[in-house]
Structures are given as C-alpha cells and as structure tokens.
Coordinates of C-alpha atoms in Angstrom, one line a residue:
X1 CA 65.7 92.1 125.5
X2 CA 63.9 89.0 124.7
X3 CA 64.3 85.6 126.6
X4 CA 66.2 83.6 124.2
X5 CA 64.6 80.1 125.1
X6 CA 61.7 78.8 125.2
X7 CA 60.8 76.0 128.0
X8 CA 58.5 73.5 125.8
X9 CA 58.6 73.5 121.9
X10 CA 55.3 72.4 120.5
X11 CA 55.3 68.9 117.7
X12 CA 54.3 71.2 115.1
X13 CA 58.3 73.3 115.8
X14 CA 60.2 70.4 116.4
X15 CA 59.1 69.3 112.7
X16 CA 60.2 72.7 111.6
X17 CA 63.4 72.5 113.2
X18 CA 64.1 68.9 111.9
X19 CA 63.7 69.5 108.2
X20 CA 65.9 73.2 108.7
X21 CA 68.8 71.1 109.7
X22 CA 67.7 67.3 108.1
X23 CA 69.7 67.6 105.0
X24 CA 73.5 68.9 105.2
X25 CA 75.3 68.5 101.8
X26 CA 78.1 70.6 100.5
X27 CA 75.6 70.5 96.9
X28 CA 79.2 70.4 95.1
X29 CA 79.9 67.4 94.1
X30 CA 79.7 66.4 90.4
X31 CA 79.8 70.4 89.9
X32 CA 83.8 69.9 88.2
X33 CA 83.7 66.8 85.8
X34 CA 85.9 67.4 83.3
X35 CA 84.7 67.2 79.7
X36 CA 84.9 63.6 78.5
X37 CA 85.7 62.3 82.4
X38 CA 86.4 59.0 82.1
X39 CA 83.8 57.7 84.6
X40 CA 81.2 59.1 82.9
X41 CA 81.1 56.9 80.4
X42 CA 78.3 54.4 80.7
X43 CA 78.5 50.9 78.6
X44 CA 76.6 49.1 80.6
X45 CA 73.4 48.1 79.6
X46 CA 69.9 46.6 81.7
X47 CA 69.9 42.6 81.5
X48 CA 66.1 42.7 82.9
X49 CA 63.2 45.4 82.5
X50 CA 62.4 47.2 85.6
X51 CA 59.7 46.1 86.8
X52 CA 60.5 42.8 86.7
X53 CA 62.4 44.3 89.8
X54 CA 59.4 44.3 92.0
X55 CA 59.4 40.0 92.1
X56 CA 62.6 39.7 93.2
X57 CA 63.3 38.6 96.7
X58 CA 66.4 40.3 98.3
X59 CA 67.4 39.7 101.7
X60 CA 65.6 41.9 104.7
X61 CA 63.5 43.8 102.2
X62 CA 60.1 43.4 102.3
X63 CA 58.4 45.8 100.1
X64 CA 60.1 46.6 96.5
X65 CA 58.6 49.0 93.7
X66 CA 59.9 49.9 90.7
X67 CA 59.4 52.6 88.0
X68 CA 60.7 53.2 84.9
X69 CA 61.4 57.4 84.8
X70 CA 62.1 59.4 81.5
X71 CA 61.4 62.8 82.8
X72 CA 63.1 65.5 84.4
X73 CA 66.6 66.6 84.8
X74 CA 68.4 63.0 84.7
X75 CA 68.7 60.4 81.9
X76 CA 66.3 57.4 81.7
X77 CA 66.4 55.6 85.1
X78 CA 64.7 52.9 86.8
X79 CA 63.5 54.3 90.2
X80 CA 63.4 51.4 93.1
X81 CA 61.9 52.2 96.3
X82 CA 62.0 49.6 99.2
X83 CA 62.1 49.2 102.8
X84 CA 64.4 47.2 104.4
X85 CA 63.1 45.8 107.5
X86 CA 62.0 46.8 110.4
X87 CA 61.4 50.2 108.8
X88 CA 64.3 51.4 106.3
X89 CA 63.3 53.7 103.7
X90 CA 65.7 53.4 100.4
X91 CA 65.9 54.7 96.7
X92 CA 67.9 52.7 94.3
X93 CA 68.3 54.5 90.9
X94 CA 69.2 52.7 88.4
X95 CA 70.5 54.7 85.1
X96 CA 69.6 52.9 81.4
X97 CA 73.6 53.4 80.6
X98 CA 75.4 52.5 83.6
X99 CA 79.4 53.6 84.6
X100 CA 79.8 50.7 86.7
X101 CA 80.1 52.4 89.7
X102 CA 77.6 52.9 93.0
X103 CA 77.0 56.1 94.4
X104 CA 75.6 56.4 98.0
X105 CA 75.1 60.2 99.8
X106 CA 74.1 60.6 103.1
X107 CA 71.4 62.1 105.5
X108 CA 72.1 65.7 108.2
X109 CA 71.0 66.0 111.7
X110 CA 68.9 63.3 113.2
X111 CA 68.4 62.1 109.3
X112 CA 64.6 60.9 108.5
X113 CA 64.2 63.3 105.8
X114 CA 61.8 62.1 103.2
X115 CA 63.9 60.8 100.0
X116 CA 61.9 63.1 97.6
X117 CA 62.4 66.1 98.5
X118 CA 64.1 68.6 96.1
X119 CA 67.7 68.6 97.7
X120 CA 67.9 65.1 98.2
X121 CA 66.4 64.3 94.2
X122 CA 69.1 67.0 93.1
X123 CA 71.9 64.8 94.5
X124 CA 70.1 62.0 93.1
X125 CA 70.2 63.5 89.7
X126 CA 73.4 65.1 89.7
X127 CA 74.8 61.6 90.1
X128 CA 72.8 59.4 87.2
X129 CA 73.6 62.6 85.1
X130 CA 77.3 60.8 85.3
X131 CA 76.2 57.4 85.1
X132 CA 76.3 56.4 88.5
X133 CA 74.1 54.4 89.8
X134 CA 72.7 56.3 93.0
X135 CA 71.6 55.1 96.6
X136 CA 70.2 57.0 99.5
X137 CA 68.0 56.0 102.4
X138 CA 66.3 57.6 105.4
X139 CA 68.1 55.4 108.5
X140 CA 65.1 54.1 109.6
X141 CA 62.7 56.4 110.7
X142 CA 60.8 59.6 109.2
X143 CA 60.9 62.9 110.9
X144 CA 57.2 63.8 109.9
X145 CA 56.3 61.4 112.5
X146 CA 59.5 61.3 114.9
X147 CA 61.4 64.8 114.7
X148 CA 64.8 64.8 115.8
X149 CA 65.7 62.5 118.2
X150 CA 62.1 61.4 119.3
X151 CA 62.9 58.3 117.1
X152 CA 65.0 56.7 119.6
X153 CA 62.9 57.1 122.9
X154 CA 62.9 53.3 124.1
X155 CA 63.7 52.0 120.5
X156 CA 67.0 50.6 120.6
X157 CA 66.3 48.6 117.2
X158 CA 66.2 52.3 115.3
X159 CA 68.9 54.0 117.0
X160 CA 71.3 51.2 116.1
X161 CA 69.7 51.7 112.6
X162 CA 70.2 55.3 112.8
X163 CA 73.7 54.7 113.8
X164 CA 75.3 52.9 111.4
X165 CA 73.5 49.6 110.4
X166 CA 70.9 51.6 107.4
X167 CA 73.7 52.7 105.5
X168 CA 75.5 49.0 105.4
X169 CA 72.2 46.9 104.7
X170 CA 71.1 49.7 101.9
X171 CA 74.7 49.9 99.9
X172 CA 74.6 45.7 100.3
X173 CA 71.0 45.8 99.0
X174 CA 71.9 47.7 95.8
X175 CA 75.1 46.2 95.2
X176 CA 73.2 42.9 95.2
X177 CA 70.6 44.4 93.5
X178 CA 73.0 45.9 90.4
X179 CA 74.4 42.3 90.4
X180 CA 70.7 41.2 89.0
X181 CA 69.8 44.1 86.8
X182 CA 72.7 44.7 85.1
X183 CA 74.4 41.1 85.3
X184 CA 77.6 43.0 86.8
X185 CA 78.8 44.1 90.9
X186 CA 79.7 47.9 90.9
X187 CA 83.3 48.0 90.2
X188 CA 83.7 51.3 92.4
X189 CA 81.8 52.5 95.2
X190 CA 81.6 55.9 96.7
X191 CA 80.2 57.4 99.9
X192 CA 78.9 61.6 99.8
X193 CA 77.9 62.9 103.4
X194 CA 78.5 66.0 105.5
X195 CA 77.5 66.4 109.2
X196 CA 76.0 63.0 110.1
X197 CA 76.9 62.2 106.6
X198 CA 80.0 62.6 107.2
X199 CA 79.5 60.5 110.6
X200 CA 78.4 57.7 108.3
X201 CA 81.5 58.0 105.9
X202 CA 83.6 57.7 108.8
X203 CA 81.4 54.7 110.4
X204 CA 81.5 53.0 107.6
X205 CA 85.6 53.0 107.4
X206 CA 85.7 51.7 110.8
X207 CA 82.6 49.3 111.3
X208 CA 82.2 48.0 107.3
X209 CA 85.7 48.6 106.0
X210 CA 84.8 47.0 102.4
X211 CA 81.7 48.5 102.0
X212 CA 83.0 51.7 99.9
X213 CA 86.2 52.4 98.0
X214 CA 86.3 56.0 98.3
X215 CA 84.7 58.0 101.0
X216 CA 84.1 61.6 101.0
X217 CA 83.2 63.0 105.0
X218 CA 82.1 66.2 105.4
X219 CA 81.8 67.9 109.0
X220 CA 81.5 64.9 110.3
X221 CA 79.9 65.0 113.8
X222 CA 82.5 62.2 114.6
X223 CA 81.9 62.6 118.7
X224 CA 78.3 62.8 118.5
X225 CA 77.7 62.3 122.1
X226 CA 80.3 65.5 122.8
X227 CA 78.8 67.7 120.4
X228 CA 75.4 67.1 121.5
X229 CA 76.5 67.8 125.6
X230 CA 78.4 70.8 124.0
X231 CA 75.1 72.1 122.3
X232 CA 73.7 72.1 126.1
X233 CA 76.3 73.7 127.4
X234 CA 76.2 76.2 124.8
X235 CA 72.8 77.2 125.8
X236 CA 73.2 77.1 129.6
X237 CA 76.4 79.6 129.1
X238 CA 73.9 82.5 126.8
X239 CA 71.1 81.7 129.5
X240 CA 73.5 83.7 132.0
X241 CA 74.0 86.8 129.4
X242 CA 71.7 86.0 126.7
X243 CA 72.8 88.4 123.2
X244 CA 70.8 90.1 120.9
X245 CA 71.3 89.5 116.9
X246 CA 72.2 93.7 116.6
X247 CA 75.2 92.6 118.9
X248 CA 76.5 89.9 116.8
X249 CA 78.0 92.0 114.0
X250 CA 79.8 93.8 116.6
X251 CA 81.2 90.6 117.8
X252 CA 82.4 89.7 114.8
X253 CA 84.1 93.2 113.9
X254 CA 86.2 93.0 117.1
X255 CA 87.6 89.2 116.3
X256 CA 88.0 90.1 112.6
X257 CA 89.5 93.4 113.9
X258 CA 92.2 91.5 116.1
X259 CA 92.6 88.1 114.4
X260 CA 92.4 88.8 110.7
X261 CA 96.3 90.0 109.8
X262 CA 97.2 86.9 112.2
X263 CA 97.9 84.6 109.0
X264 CA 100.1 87.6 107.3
X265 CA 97.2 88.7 105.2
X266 CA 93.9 90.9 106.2
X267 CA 91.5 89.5 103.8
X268 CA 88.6 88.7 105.9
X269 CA 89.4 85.6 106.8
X270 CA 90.9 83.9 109.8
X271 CA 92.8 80.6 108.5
X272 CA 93.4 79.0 111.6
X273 CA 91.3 80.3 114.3
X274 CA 93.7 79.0 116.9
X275 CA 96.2 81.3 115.9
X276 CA 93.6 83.7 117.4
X277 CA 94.0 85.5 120.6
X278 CA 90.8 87.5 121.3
X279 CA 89.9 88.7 124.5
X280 CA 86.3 89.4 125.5
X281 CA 87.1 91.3 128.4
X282 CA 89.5 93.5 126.7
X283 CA 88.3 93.3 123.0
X284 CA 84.8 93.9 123.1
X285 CA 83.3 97.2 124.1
X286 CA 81.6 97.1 127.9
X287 CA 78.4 98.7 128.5
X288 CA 78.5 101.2 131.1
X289 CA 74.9 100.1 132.3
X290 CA 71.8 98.4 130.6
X291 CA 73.0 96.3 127.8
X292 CA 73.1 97.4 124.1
X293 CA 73.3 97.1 120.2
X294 CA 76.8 98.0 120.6
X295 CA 78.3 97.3 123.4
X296 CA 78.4 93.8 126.3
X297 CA 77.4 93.9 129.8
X298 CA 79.5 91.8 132.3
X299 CA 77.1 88.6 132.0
X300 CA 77.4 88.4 128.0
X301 CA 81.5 88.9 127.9
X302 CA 81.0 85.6 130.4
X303 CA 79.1 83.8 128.2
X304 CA 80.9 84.6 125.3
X305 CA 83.6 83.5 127.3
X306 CA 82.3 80.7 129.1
X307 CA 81.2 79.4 125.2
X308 CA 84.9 80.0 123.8
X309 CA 86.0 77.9 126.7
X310 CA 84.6 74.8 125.8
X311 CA 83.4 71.9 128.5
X312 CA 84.6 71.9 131.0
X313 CA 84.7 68.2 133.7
X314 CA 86.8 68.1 137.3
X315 CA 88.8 71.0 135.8
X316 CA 89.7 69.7 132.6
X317 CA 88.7 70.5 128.9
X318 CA 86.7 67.9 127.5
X319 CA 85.3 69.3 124.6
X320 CA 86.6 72.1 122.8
X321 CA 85.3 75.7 122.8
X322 CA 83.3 77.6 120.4
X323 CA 86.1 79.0 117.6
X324 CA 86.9 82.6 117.0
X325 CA 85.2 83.4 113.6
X326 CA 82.6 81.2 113.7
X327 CA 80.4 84.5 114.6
X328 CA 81.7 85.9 111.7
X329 CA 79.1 87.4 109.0
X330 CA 77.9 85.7 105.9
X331 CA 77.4 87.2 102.2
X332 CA 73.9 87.8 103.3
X333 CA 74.7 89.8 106.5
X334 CA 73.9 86.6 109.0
X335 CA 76.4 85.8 111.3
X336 CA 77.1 82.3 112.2
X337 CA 76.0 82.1 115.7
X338 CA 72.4 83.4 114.4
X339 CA 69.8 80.8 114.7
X340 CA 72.5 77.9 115.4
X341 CA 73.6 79.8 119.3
X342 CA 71.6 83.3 119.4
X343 CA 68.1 83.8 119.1
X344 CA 65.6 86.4 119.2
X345 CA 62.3 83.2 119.5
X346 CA 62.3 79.9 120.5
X347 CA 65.1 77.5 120.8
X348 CA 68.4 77.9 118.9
X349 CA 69.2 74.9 116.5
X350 CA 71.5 73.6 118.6
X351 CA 69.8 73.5 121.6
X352 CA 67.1 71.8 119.8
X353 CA 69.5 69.1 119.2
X354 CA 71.1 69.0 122.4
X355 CA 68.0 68.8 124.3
X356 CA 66.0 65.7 122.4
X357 CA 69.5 64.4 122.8
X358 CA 69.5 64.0 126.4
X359 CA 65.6 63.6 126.6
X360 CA 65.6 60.1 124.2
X361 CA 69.7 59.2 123.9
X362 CA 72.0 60.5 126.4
X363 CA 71.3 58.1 129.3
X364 CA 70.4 54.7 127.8
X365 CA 69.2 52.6 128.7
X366 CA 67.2 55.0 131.0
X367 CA 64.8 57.3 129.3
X368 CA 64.8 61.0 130.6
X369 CA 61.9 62.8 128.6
X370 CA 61.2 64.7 131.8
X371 CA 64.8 66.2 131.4
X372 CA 65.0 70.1 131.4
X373 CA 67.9 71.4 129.9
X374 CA 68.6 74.2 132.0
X375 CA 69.2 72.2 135.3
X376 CA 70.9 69.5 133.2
X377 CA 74.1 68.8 135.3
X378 CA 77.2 68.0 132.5
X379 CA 80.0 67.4 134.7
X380 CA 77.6 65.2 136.9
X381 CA 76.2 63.1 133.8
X382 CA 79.3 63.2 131.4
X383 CA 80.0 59.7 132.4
X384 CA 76.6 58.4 131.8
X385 CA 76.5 58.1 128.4
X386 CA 78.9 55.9 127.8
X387 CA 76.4 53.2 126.3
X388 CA 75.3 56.4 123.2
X389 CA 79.0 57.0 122.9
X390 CA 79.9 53.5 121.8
X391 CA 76.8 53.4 119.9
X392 CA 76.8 56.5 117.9
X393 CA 80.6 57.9 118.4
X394 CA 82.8 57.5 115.2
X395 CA 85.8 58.4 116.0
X396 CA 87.8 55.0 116.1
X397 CA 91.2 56.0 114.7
X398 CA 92.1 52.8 113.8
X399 CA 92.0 53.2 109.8
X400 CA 93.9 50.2 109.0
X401 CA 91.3 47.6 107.6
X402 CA 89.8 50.2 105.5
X403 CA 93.3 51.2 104.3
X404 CA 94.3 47.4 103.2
X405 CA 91.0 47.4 101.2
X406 CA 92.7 49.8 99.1
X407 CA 89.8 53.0 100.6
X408 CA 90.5 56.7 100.0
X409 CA 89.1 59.3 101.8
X410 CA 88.6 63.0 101.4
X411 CA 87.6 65.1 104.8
X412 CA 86.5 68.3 104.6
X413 CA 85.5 71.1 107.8
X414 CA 84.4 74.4 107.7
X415 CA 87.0 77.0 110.3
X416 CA 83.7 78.6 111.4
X417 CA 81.1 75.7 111.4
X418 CA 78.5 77.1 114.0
X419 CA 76.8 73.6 114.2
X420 CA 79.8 71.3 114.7
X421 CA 82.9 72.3 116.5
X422 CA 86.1 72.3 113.8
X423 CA 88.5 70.8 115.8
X424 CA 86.6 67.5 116.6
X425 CA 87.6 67.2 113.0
X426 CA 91.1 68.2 113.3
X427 CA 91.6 66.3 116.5
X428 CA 90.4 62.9 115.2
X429 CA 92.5 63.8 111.9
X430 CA 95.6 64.0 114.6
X431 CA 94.9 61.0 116.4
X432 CA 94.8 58.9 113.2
X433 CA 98.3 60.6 112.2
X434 CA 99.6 59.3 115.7
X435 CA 98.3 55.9 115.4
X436 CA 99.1 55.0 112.2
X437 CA 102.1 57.6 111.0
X438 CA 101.5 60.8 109.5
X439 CA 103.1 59.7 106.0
X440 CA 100.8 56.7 105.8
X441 CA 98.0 58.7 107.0
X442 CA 98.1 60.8 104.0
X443 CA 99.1 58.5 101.2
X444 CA 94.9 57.4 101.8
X445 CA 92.9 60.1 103.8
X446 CA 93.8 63.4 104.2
X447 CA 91.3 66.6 106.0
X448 CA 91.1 70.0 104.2
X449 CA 89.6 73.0 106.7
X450 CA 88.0 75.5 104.6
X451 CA 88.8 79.2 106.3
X452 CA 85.2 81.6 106.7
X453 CA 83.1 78.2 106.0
X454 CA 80.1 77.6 108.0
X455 CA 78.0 74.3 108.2
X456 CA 79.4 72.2 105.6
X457 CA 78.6 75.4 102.9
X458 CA 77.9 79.4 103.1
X459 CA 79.4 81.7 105.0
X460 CA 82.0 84.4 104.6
X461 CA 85.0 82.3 102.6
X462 CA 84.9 80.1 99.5
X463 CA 82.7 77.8 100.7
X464 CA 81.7 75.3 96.7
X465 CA 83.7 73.1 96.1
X466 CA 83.4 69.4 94.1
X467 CA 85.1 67.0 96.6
X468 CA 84.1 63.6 94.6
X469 CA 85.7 63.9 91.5
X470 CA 89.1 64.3 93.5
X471 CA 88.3 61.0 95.3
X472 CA 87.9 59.2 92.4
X473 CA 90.6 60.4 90.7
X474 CA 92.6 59.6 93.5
X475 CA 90.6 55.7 94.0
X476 CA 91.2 54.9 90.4
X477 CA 94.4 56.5 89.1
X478 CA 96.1 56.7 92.7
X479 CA 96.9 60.6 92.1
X480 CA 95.9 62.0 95.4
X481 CA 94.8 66.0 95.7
X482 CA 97.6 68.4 96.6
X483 CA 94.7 70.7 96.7
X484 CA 91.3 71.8 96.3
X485 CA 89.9 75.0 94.6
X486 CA 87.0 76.1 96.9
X487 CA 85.2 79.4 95.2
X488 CA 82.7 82.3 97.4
X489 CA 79.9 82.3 94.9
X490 CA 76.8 85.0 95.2
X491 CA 74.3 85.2 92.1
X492 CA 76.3 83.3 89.7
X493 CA 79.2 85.8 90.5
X494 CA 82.7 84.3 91.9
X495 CA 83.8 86.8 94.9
X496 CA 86.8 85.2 95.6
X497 CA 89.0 81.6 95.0
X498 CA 91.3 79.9 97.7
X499 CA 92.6 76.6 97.2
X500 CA 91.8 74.2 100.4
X501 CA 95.2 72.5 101.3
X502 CA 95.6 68.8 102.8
X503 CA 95.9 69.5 106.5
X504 CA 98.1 70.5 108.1
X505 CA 99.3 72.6 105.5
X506 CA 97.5 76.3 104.7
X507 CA 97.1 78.2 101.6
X508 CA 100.1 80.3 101.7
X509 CA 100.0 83.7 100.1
X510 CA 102.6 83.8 97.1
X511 CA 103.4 87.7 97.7
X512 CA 102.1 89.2 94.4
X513 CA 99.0 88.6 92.2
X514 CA 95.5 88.8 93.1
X515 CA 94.0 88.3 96.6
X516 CA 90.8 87.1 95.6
X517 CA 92.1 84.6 93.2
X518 CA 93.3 81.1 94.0
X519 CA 96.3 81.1 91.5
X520 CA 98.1 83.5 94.2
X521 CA 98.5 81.2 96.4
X522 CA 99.6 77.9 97.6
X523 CA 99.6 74.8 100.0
X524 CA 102.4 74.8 103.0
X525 CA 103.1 74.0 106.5
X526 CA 102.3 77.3 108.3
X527 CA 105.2 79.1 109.6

C-alpha cells in the first residue's frame, strides 16, 4: 500500500490544490425563479454612462475601470473592476435595467480565486440575468501568487482582510457606487456563500449587522480555527492505519448496511447520522493478516475510529468526529472521504488546509513555517490560537442586531460534508436557539441539513437546490420557507426529490406514494 502523505508539497501543487477547493457554491441559486418573479423586474435605468465610472473617486479604492459588455450569456452590463486598498480585488456589475436590489456571493477555501474564472462569471451572470446588480471580490490576495494560506504568513493587514473586512468595504463600495450610477441605494441586499462563503454570511450578521438584508450561508466553516486543527488530526489518525480507495466502498456498505433503516426508511440515505450506531470493531470485516481491498487490519479500524471520535483535549471532546455517511459513495462511484481524508498521492485536501493553517495562522503572532504536521502536538497547542480564533471564528450566537435590522437568513449543511464537519453547523444553529429562544430564532434564520450531501453540492442525496429565491421571498413578503425541495440530478435526469426541512425537523415519510419523489413526504420533529 502506498504512503498516503507526502512530507513537502511543491508551489506548483499547492496552486493545484487551491483552485480544487477555491470556489464552493451550491451553483443553485436563481435555478427556481418563478415566471414573472417579481424581483425580476428591472425599471431602473443608468443616470451616467459607464465609463464615466472610471473618474469617480470612492473612498479606499484606488484603481477603477469600467466596461460597457453586450456579449455573452447576461443582458447589457457595465463591468467595474477595482481594488480597494491595500490589495482588494472586486467586480461590480452593473445591469442596463436594474431591480433595485444588490447581489454579493462569496469565495471557498482560503478564497483568492481570480474573479474571471468560469464558475465565478456563471454566478455573475446568473444574477444580472434577474436584474440584480452583482458584487464579488477576491478578499485580498490571489492564490496564483499566495496559495492557500501562504497569504497570511506575517501579514496581519490581509488576514484581517481575508477575514471579514473585504466583504464589508466591497458591498459599501457598490452600494455607494449604485447610489452614483443609477441615482438610487439598493433597496435590498443579499449575501450567496457556502464554506467560507458561508463564514462570510455569518460574519457579516455578527460584525456588520446592516450590511445585508437577507443572507444565505452555506457550510459555513463557522469555527475555522476547529476545523482546521480537526483537518490535522484527521491526518495524524490515517497516518497510524492509512486506507486504500478499494476499501472505501466497503466502508461505506457496512454504515449504509447498519444505519440506513435507522430513520424508518432504507433508501440510501442516512437522515441524521447521529442516530447512527456503527461499530468499527464489530461492523467492519477484520483482516486475518496483511491488509486488504476488503477487509481492515487493527491499525485502520483505529483510525477509522480515532477519526469518528473527534478531538480530543485533557479527555474531553472538543471538536466533533468525522460523521457516519460521510464515506458514503457519490453518483459517480467516489466516496466522500476520497481526495478530502484518503489518498493514494500526495496530501489529502484537508490536510492541505490544515497544514498551511498551522504553518502561516495557527499561532499568531508567531510564525511556524517550519511546522511539520505529523509531530504537531493538538492537545499541547489548542490553547494557542486563541488570537486566529477571535480573528477568523464566526460563531458569535448573538443574532440580535442583525435581527432588529429586520435580516433573514437561510443555512444550509450537507449530513455527509467530507470537508466541514455537519454538526459545527447544527451546534452553532443550537446555541443561537438557546440564546435567543428557539421561536424567535426561527421567525428569522432557520438551518436545513441536506441527508447524502457532500461539500455544499454532489454526493449520494438530492444535493440542487435554489436557496435565494426563498430568502427573498421570505425578506420582502415575510413568508418564511416551511421547506425546501432539494433534487439528485445526473445528465439532466432527476433521480430522486426530498424536501429539506427547517431544522430540527426531518422529512418524514408519509407511508404511501413514491420514494424517490418529494410529494411523499413531509417536514416534522423526528420521533
């Protein structure tokens, strides 16, 4: 068997690994406008050309151009590209017939992505398609020249920029600049993110509380700090029974094999993993000798162990454990742990995020770059980072400011996210229910958990879903989602529909109808 880690990864992988992992979206949104949606309409008209844009003077910016655009998939827009200083990459677009409101989406990973590339135009377009005016930025930094987390290696300036402050100076710099160019302040603002994305969403209800009216947060990696320990640990656990990719669809028979019929229905999905109770050491098949494609020596039922049991400090749980059916196997035949926990060459995606976490973030204001991973004591150093925590961590469940502003927001996780750990999500959703009262927690945020979904899309359940029109339904005619139809799509075909329910209630099998079809069921507190 292959070692699964690699001591030193070259510039030229790091790069590869950053843009794998630089853009998480769910790619949904917009994908359910009604016909004749109101907010599509667009009355609002220029009051200036655009390029008129490139002499004004807007506060921080110090580089503006603008460009009228006519082609391609979108309606006529005015295309303004800035920096805000010291190095903020943004796109403002500006649609000929505007809706009035602001649309801002957000960045994956350690962000730095550049703000053309195809995923990040299609999100673009998707949203002046509706009349939105549309917003993105790159948080200060580009990957091609600081991969991952190399950005923040002795540069405070850019990790606060990274953090939170981009986002709040962009969506002020094209509110000011709609003010000019259309004579008129967005009436509505909305915020589109998942995994740091949705870190920003939530950083923005708690730092800048005024700065959107309706938020939508994917996967947000809410405990950042946590998550990128966890990623560590994670690694140090397969280093002591490293696994092959031929053993991860065994894996992933046995927990389906013991856990699926645990919600009342075997459909191939696990709805709440903690319901649960596999057992390596009795559930998966031992190896009488040498490891193999079908069976676990003693070291990997440890790690697999060791991984589900989370980190662990004086004896106490401090981070949860890897979930049960989050090794479970896509459309495609890849399981969820492939490439994210297991693999076959060179570092696993987490690890690479874990490890230029602790070499350029971990222990500010020190710098560790000399830092090896494997010796990396987490127990020892778990205090330590207390300085990135308050810097980076989002998970402030004080809600109330953004609540008086009259803010909705939509949360969203996937059961069997291999890149961020599911209940970070549901835990912070539980301590905002116990601070502010679970009936006033719901009446303006509420968290759907999407069974069989990986990394905020794909995997083995309905994974495409549009998020943002329910927001703004819910922002502007205060009728707040009961639901949300999420649909398993492969080649244009729909495998299967479940609704997503507002946590913490589950989509409830009615008894009779069809499995695969959402109708069938419905949203209730789980018995």
């Amino acid at each position: 068997m292959r070692d699964n880690f690699r001591g030193v990864v070259g510039a030229a992988s790091l790069l590869a690994l950053a843009a794998g992992t630089a853009h998480a979206q769910n790619r949904a949104s917009f994908s359910e406008v009604p016909q004749g949606a109101w907010f599509s309409f667009a009355p609002v008209s220029p009051a200036m050309d655009c390029a008129s844009i490139e002499r004004l003077a807007l506060d921080e910016v110090t580089f503006l151009k603008a460009t009228a655009v006519d082609t391609g998939d979108a309606p006529a827009f005015c295309r303004v590209e800035g920096i805000i200083r010291p190095e903020i990459k943004f796109e403002i677009a500006l649609p000929n017939t505007w809706n009035r409101r602001l649309y801002m989406f957000g960045n994956g990973g350690y962000a730095g992505r550049d703000l053309s590339s195809p995923q990040r135009v299609a999100n673009r377009d998707a949203a002046v398609k509706n009349g939105f005016m549309s917003v993105q930025q790159n948080t200060g930094h580009d990957e091609r020249t600081d991969p991952l987390g190399t950005f923040a290696d002795g540069n405070l300036e850019k990790l606060v920029d990274y953090s939170h402050r981009a986002v709040h100076v962009t969506v002020n710099t094209a509110k000011a600049l709609a003010e000019v160019y259309y004579s008129d302040r967005p009436s509505y603002s909305y915020w589109d993110g998942c995994s740091t994305g949705g870190r920003q969403g939530l950083m923005s209800a708690q730092r800048y509380p005024t700065d959107f009216d309706g938020i939508v947060a994917g996967a947000p990696v809410l405990e950042f700090n946590n998550t990128q320990l966890w990623n560590v640990y994670n690694a140090q656990q397969l280093l002591k029974g490293p696994l092959s990719y031929d053993q991860l669809p065994v894996l992933a028979k046995a927990v389906m094999g013991k856990c699926d019929a645990a919600d009342g229905l075997e459909d191939g999905l696990i709805t709440d993993p903690r319901q649960c109770n596999f057992d390596p050491a009795t559930d998966l098949p031992r190896c009488e000798g040498a490891a193999g494609e079908t069976c676990f020596t003693d070291d990997q039922i440890a790690a697999v162990q060791g991984l589900h049991d989370g980190v662990i400090v004086d004896g106490e749980q401090v981070y949860p454990g890897v979930q049960w059916g989050v090794e479970g196997i896509d459309t495609n035949g890849n399981s969820g742990w492939k490439a994210w926990m297991v693999t076959e060459e060179g570092q696993s995606r987490q690890l690479a995020y874990g490890e230029t976490y602790v070499q350029n973030i971990a222990l500010l204001p020190k710098r560790g770059t000399d830092i090896d991973w494997r010796s990396f004591d987490i127990p020892a150093n778990f205090g330590d980072v207390q300085m990135a925590r308050d810097l980076l961590d989002a998970n402030q469940p004080h809600l109330s400011e953004f609540e008086r502003q009259g803010g909705r927001m939509i949360s969203y996780f996937g059961w069997s996210d291999p890149a961020l750990n599911p209940m970070m999500g549901v835990n912070y959703y539980e301590d905002v229910r116990e601070t502010m009262g679970a009936e006033r927690t719901s009446a303006f945020y509420r968290l759907f958990m999407a069974p069989g979904m990986f990394h905020c899309r794909a995997g083995y359940g309905p994974d495409s879903f549009d998020a943002m029109v329910p927001l703004i339904k819910w922002v502007e005619t205060g009728e707040a989602p009961e639901q949300i139809v999420a649909r398993q799509i492969k080649d244009g075909e729909t495998l299967r529909s479940r609704p997503l329910c507002p946590y913490p209630q589950v989509a409830r099998y009615s008894g009779e109808g069809d499995e695969t079809d959402a109708s069938s069921f419905k949203c209730a507190l789980p018995e």
